[in-house]
CSV table of C-alpha atoms in Angstrom, one decimal:
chain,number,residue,atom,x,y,z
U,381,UNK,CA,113.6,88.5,-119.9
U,382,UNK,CA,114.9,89.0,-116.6
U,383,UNK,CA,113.1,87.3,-113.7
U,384,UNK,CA,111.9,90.7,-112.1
U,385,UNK,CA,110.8,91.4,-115.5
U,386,UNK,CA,109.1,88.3,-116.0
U,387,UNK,CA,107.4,88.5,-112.6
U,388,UNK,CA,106.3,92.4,-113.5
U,389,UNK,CA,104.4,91.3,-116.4
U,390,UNK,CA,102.7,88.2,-114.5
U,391,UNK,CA,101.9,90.9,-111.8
U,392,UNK,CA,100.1,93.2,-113.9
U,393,UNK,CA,98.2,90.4,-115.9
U,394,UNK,CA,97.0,88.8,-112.9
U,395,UNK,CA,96.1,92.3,-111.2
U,396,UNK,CA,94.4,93.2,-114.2
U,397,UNK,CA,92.0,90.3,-113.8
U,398,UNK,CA,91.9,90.5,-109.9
U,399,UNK,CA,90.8,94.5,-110.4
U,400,UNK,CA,88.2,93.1,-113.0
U,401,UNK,CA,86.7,90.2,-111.3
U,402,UNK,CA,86.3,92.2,-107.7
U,403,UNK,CA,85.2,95.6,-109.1
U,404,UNK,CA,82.6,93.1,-111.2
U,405,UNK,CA,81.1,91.0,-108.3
U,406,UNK,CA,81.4,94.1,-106.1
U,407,UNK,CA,84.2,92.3,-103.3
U,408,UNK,CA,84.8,94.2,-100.3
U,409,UNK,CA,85.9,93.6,-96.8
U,410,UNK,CA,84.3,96.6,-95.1
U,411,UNK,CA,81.2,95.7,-97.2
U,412,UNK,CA,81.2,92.5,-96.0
U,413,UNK,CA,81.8,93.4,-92.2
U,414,UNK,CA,79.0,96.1,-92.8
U,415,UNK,CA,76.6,93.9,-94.6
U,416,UNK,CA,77.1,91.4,-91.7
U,417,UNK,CA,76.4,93.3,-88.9
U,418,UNK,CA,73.7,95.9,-90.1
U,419,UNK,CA,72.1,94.5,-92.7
U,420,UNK,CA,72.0,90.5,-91.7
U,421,UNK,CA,73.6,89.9,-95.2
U,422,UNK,CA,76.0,87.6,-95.3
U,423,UNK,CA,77.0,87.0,-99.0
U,424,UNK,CA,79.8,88.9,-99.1
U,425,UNK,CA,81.4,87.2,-95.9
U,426,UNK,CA,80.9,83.7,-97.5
U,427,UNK,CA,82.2,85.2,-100.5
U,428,UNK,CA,85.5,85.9,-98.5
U,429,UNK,CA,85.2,82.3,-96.9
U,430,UNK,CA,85.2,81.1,-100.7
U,431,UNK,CA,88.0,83.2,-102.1
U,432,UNK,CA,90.3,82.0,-98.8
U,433,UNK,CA,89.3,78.2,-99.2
U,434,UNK,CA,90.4,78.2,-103.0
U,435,UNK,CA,93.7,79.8,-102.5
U,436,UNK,CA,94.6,77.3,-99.6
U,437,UNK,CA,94.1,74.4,-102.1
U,438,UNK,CA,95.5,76.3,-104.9
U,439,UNK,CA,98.7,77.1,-102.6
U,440,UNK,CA,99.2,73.9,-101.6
U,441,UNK,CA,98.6,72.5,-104.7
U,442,UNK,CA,101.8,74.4,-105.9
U,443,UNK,CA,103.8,73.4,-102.4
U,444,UNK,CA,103.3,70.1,-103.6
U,445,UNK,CA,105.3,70.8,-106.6
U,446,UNK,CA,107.8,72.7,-104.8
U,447,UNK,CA,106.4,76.5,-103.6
U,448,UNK,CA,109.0,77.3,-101.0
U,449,UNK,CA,106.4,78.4,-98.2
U,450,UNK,CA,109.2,78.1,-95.9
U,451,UNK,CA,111.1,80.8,-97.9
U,452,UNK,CA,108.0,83.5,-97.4
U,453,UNK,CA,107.6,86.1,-94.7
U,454,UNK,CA,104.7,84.3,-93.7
U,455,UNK,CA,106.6,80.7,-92.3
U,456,UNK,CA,109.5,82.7,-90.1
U,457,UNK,CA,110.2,81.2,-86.9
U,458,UNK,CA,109.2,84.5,-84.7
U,459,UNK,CA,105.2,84.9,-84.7
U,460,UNK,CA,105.2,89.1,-84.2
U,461,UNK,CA,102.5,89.2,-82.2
U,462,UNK,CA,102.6,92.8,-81.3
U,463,UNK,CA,103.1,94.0,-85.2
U,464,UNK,CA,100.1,92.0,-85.8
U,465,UNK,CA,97.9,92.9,-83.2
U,466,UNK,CA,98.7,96.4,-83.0
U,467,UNK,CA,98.8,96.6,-86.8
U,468,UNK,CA,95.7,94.9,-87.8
U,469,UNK,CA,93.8,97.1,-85.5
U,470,UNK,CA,95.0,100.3,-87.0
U,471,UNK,CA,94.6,99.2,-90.3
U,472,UNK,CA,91.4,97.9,-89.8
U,473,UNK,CA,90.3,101.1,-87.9
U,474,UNK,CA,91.2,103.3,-90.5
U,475,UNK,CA,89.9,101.3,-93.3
U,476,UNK,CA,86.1,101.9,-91.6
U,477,UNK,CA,87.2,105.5,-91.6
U,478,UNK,CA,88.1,106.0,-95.2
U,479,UNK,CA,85.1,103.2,-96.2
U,480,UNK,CA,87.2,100.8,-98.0
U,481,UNK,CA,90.6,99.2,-97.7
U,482,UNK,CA,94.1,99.7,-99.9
U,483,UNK,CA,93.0,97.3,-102.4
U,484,UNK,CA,89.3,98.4,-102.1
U,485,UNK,CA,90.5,102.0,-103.0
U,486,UNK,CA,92.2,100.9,-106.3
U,487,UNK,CA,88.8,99.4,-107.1
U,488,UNK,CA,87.2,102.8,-106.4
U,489,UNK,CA,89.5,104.5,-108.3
U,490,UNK,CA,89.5,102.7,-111.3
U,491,UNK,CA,85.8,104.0,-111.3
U,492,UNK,CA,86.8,107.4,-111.1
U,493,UNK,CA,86.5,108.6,-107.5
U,494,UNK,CA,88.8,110.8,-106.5
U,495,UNK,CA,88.4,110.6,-102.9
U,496,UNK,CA,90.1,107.2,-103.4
U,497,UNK,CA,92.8,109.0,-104.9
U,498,UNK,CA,93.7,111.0,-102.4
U,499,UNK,CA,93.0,108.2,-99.6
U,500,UNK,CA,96.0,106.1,-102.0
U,501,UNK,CA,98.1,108.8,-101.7
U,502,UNK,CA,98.3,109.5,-98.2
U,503,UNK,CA,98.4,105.8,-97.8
U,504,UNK,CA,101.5,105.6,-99.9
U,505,UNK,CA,103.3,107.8,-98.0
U,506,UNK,CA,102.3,106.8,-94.8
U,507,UNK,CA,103.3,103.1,-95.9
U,508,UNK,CA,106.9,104.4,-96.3
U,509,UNK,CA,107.3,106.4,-93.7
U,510,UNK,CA,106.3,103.4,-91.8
U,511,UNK,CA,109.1,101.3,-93.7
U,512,UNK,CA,111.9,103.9,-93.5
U,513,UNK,CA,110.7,107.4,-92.1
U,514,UNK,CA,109.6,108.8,-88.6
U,515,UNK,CA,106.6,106.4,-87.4
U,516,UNK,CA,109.5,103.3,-88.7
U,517,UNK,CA,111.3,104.6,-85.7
U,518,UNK,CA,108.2,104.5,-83.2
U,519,UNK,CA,107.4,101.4,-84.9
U,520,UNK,CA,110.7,99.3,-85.0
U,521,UNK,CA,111.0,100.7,-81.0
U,522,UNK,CA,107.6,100.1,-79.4
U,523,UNK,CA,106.2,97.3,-81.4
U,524,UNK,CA,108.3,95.3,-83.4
U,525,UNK,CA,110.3,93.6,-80.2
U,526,UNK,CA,107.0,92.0,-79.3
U,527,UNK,CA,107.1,88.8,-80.7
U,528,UNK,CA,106.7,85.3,-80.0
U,529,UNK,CA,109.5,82.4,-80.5
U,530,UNK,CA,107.9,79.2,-82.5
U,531,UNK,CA,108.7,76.3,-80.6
U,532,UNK,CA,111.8,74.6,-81.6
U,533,UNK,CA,112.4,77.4,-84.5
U,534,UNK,CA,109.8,76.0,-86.0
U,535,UNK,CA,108.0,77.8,-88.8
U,536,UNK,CA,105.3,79.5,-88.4
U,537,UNK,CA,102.8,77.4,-90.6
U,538,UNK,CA,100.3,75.1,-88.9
U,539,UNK,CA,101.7,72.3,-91.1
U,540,UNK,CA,105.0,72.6,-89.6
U,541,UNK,CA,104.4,73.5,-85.9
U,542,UNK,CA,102.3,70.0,-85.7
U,543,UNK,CA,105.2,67.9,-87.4
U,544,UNK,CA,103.2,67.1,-90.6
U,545,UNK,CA,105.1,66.1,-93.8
U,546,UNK,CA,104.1,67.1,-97.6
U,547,UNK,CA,101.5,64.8,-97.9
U,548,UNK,CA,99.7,65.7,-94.3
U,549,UNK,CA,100.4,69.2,-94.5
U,550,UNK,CA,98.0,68.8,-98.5
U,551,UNK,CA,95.3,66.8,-96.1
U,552,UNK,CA,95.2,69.5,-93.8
U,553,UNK,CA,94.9,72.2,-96.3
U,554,UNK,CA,91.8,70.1,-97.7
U,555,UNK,CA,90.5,70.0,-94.5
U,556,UNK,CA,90.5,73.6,-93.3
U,557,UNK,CA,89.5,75.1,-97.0
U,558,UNK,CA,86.2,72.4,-97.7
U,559,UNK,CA,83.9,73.7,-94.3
U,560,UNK,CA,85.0,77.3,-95.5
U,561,UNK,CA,83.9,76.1,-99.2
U,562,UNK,CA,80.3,74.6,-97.2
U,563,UNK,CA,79.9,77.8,-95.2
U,564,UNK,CA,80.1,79.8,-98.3
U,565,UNK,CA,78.0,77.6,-100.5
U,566,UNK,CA,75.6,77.3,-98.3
U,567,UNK,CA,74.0,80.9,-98.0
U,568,UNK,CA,71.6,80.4,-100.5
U,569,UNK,CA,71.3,84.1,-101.6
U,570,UNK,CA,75.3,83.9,-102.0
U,571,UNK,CA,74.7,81.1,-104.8
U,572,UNK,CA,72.4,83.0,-106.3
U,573,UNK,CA,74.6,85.6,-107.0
U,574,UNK,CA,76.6,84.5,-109.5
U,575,UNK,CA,78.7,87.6,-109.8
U,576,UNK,CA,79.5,87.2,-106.5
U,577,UNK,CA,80.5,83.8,-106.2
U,578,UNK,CA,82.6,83.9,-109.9
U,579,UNK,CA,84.8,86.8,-108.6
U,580,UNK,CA,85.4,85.0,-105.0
U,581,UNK,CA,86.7,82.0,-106.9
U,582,UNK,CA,88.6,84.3,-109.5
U,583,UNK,CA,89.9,86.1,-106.3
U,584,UNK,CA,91.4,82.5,-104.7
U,585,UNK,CA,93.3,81.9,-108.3
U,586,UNK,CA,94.7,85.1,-109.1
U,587,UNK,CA,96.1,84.6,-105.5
U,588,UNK,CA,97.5,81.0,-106.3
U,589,UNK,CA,98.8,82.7,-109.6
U,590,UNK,CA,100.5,85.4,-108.2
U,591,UNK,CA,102.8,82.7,-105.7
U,592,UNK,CA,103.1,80.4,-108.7
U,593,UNK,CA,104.4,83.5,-110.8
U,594,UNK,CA,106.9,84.7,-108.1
U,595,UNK,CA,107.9,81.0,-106.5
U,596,UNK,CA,108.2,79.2,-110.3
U,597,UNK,CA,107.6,81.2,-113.9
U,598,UNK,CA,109.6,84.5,-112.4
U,599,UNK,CA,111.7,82.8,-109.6
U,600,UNK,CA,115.3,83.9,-109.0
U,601,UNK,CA,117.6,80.9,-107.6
U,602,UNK,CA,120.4,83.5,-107.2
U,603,UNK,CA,118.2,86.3,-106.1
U,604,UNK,CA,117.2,87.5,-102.6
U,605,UNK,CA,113.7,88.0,-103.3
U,606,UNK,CA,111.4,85.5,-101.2
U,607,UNK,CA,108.2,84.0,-103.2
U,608,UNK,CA,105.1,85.9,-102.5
U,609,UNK,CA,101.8,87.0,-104.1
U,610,UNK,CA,99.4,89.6,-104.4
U,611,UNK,CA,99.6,92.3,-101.2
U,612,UNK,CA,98.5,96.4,-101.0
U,613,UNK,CA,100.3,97.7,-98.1
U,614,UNK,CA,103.8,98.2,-99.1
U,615,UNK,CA,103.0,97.9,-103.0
U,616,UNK,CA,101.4,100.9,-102.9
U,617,UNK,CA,103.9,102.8,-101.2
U,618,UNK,CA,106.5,101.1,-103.5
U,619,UNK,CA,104.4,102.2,-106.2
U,620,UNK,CA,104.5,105.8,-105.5
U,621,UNK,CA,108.3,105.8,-104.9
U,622,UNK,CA,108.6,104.1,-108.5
U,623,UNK,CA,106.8,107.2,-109.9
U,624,UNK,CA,109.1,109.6,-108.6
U,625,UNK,CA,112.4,107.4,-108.4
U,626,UNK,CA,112.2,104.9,-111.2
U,627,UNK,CA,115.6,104.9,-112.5
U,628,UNK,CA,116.5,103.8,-108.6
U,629,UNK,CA,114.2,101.2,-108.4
U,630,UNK,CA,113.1,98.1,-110.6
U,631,UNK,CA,109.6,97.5,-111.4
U,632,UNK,CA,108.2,94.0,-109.8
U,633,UNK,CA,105.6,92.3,-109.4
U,634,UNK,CA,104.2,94.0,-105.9
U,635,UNK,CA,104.5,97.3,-108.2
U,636,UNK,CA,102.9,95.9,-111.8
U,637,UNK,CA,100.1,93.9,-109.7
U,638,UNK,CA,98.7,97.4,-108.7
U,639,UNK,CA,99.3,99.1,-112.1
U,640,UNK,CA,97.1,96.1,-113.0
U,641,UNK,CA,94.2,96.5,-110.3
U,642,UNK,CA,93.5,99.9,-111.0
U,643,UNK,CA,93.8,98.6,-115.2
U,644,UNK,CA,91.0,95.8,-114.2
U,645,UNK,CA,88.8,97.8,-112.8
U,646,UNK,CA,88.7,100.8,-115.1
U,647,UNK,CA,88.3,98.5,-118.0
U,648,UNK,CA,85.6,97.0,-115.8
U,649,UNK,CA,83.9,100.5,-114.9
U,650,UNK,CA,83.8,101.3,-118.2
U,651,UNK,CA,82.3,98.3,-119.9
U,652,UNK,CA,79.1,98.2,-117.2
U,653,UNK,CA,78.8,102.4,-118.1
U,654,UNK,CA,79.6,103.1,-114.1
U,655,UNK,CA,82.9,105.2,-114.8
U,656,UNK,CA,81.9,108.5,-112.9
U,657,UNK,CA,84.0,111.2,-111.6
U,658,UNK,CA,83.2,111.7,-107.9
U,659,UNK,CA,84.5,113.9,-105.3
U,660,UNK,CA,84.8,114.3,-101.8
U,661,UNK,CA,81.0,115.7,-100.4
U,662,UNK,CA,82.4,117.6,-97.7
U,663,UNK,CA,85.5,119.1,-95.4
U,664,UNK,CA,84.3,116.6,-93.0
U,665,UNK,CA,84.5,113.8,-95.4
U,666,UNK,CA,87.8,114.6,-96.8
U,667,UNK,CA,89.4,115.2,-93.2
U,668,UNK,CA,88.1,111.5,-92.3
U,669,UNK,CA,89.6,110.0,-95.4
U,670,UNK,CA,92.9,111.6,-94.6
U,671,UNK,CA,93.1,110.2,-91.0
U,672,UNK,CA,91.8,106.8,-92.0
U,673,UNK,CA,94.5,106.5,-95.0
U,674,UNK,CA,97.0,107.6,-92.6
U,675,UNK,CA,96.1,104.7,-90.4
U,676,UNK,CA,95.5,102.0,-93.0
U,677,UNK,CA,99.0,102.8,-94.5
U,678,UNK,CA,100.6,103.0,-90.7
U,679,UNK,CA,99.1,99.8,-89.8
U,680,UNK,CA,99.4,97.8,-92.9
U,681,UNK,CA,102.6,98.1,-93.0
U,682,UNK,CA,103.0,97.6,-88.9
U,683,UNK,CA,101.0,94.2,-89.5
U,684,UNK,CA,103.3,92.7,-92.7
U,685,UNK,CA,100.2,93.4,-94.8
U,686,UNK,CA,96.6,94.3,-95.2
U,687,UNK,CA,93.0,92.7,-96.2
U,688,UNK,CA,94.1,90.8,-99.2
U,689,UNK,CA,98.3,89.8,-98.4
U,690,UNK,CA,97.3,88.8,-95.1
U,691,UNK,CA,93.6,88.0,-95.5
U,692,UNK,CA,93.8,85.9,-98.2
U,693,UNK,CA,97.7,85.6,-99.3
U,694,UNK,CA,98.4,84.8,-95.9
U,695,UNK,CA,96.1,82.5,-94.5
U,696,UNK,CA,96.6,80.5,-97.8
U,697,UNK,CA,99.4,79.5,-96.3
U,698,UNK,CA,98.1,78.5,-93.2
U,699,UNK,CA,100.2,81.0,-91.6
U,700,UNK,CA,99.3,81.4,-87.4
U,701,UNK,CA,99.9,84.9,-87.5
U,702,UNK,CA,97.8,85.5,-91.1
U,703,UNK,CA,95.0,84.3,-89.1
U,704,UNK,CA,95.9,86.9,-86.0
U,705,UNK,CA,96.8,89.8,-88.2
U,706,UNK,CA,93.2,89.1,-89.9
U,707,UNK,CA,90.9,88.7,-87.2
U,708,UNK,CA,92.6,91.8,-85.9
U,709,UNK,CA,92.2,94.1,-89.1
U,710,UNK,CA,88.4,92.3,-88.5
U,711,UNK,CA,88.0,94.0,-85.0
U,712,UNK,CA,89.7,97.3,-85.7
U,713,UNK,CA,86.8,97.6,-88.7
U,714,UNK,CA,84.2,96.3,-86.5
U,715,UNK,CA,85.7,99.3,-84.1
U,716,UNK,CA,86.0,101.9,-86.5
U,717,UNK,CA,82.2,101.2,-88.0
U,718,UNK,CA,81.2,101.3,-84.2
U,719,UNK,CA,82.7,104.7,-84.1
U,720,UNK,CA,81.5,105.3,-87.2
U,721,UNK,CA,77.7,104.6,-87.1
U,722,UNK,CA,76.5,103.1,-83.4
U,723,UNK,CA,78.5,105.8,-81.3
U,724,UNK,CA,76.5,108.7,-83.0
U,725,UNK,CA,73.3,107.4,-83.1
């Protein structure tokens, strides 16, 4: 087959088991942020902490065998700390609005709620307009000139901005993934849920997957495409565009891995009997859900990524401005559920 073919057919396997194992043991970021803060229940943070620490081994584990990590959008030389910033917040802002993330929504809707439907949709389009429309003007204007030069052109992995070779860059790996392995592990409600902890470990592999089946089993060495692995910002704009423009576009693995999702967690929703139609409860509702897609789809795509491609894809690579564009999507949710809940009260 060809490569992009190959890497299409990886992508919606490994989706397929990502939209399974997370719709299963119930994986959330806005869950876990709420959980956290209102309810002192932090099983679904540590299960987070998990998924992260077993796709930095898995990652590395594959740069030892050649993964191109320098290749990725994550290890460029310029850390765009305004994108990230300024990105992550909106994203994360409007995720607390619409009550879930991009990838969260394909969960929902592989359940059968429609109000995650129309939160994808308006997500989609805001995603492209983002990459090529009228906010990509605004965007590529205000925000994108504020970055950061690494030091000596360096990449911007933590690996290479302290000078470490193959083998130190593998110890450091190990060294940042086993205290988040302890942290998780040692909630002792989180061990009891097995669910739980099963789905955050199946979450860190299907993420090492995805980069092995884009940097090795689908890899182009003539091609332009740069390694990567599972993401929901721009997929699910790309996604959309396929729909209506397919004999312009191939299919690829951004574009199959959310096919697959939404496959995972139907199949899932329908073997536990919780496949329901639901709708949107009220005007109010619906109008939130629309502003909050709007954002999530803005700032994903401001931020090179959302909850899961720079959550989890990214940091996996030990990528400075993963980290930033994470703790930022972090605060804009904390934000938004401020808003939300505490400002009304």
């Amino acid at each position: 087959m060809e490569p992009h073919l190959v890497r299409a057919v990886l992508g919606l396997v490994i989706g397929c088991a990502l939209g399974y194992a997370a719709r299963r043991g119930r994986f959330c970021t806005l869950g876990a942020l709420e959980d956290a803060v209102y309810g002192q229940d932090t099983r679904r943070l540590r299960a987070w902490a998990l998924a992260i620490a077993v796709a930095i081994l898995g990652v590395h584990t594959l740069r030892l065998s050649g993964l191109a990590l320098h290749r990725t959008l994550y290890a460029t030389p310029q850390l765009e700390l305004g994108p990230l910033v300024v990105g992550g917040l909106t994203f994360g802002f409007g995720m607390a609005l619409v009550g879930n993330c991009a990838f969260g929504n394909l969960l929902r809707l592989g359940g059968g709620d429609l109000k995650a439907l129309v939160a994808l949709l308006v997500a989609a389009v805001s995603a492209v307009m983002a990459m090529r429309g009228l906010t990509a003007i605004v965007r590529v204007v205000a925000v994108d000139p504020l970055f950061v030069s690494m030091p000596g052109g360096r990449a911007q992995l933590l690996p290479e901005l302290l000078g470490f070779g193959r083998t130190a860059a593998t110890a450091l790996a190990a060294a940042c993934a086993v205290p988040l392995a302890v942290y998780a592990f040692a909630g002792s409600t989180f061990r009891q849920d097995r669910k739980l902890v099963t789905a955050a470990i199946a979450i860190g592999m299907c993420v090492t997957a995805g980069w092995w089946a884009t940097g090795f089993a689908g890899y182009d060495e003539f091609g332009t495409e740069r390694p990567l692995s599972l993401s929901f910002a721009r997929p699910v704009g790309d996604t959309v565009l396929f729909a209506m423009l397919a004999s312009g576009m191939q299919v690829d693995f951004g574009i199959a891995s959310v096919v697959g999702v939404l496959l995972g967690a139907f199949i899932e929703a329908r073997q536990a009997g919780r496949f329901r139609w639901e709708a949107p409860d009220d005007p109010g509702e619906l109008r939130r859900h629309l502003v909050g897609a709007f954002l999530m789809g803005t700032g994903g795509i401001t931020a090179l990524g959302c909850t899961i491609g720079q959550g989890i894809t990214g940091v996996a690579t030990l990528s400075v401005g993963s980290a930033i564009a994470l703790a930022s999507i972090a605060l804009g949710g904390r934000a938004g559920l401020y808003y939300l809940v505490e400002r009304r009260v």
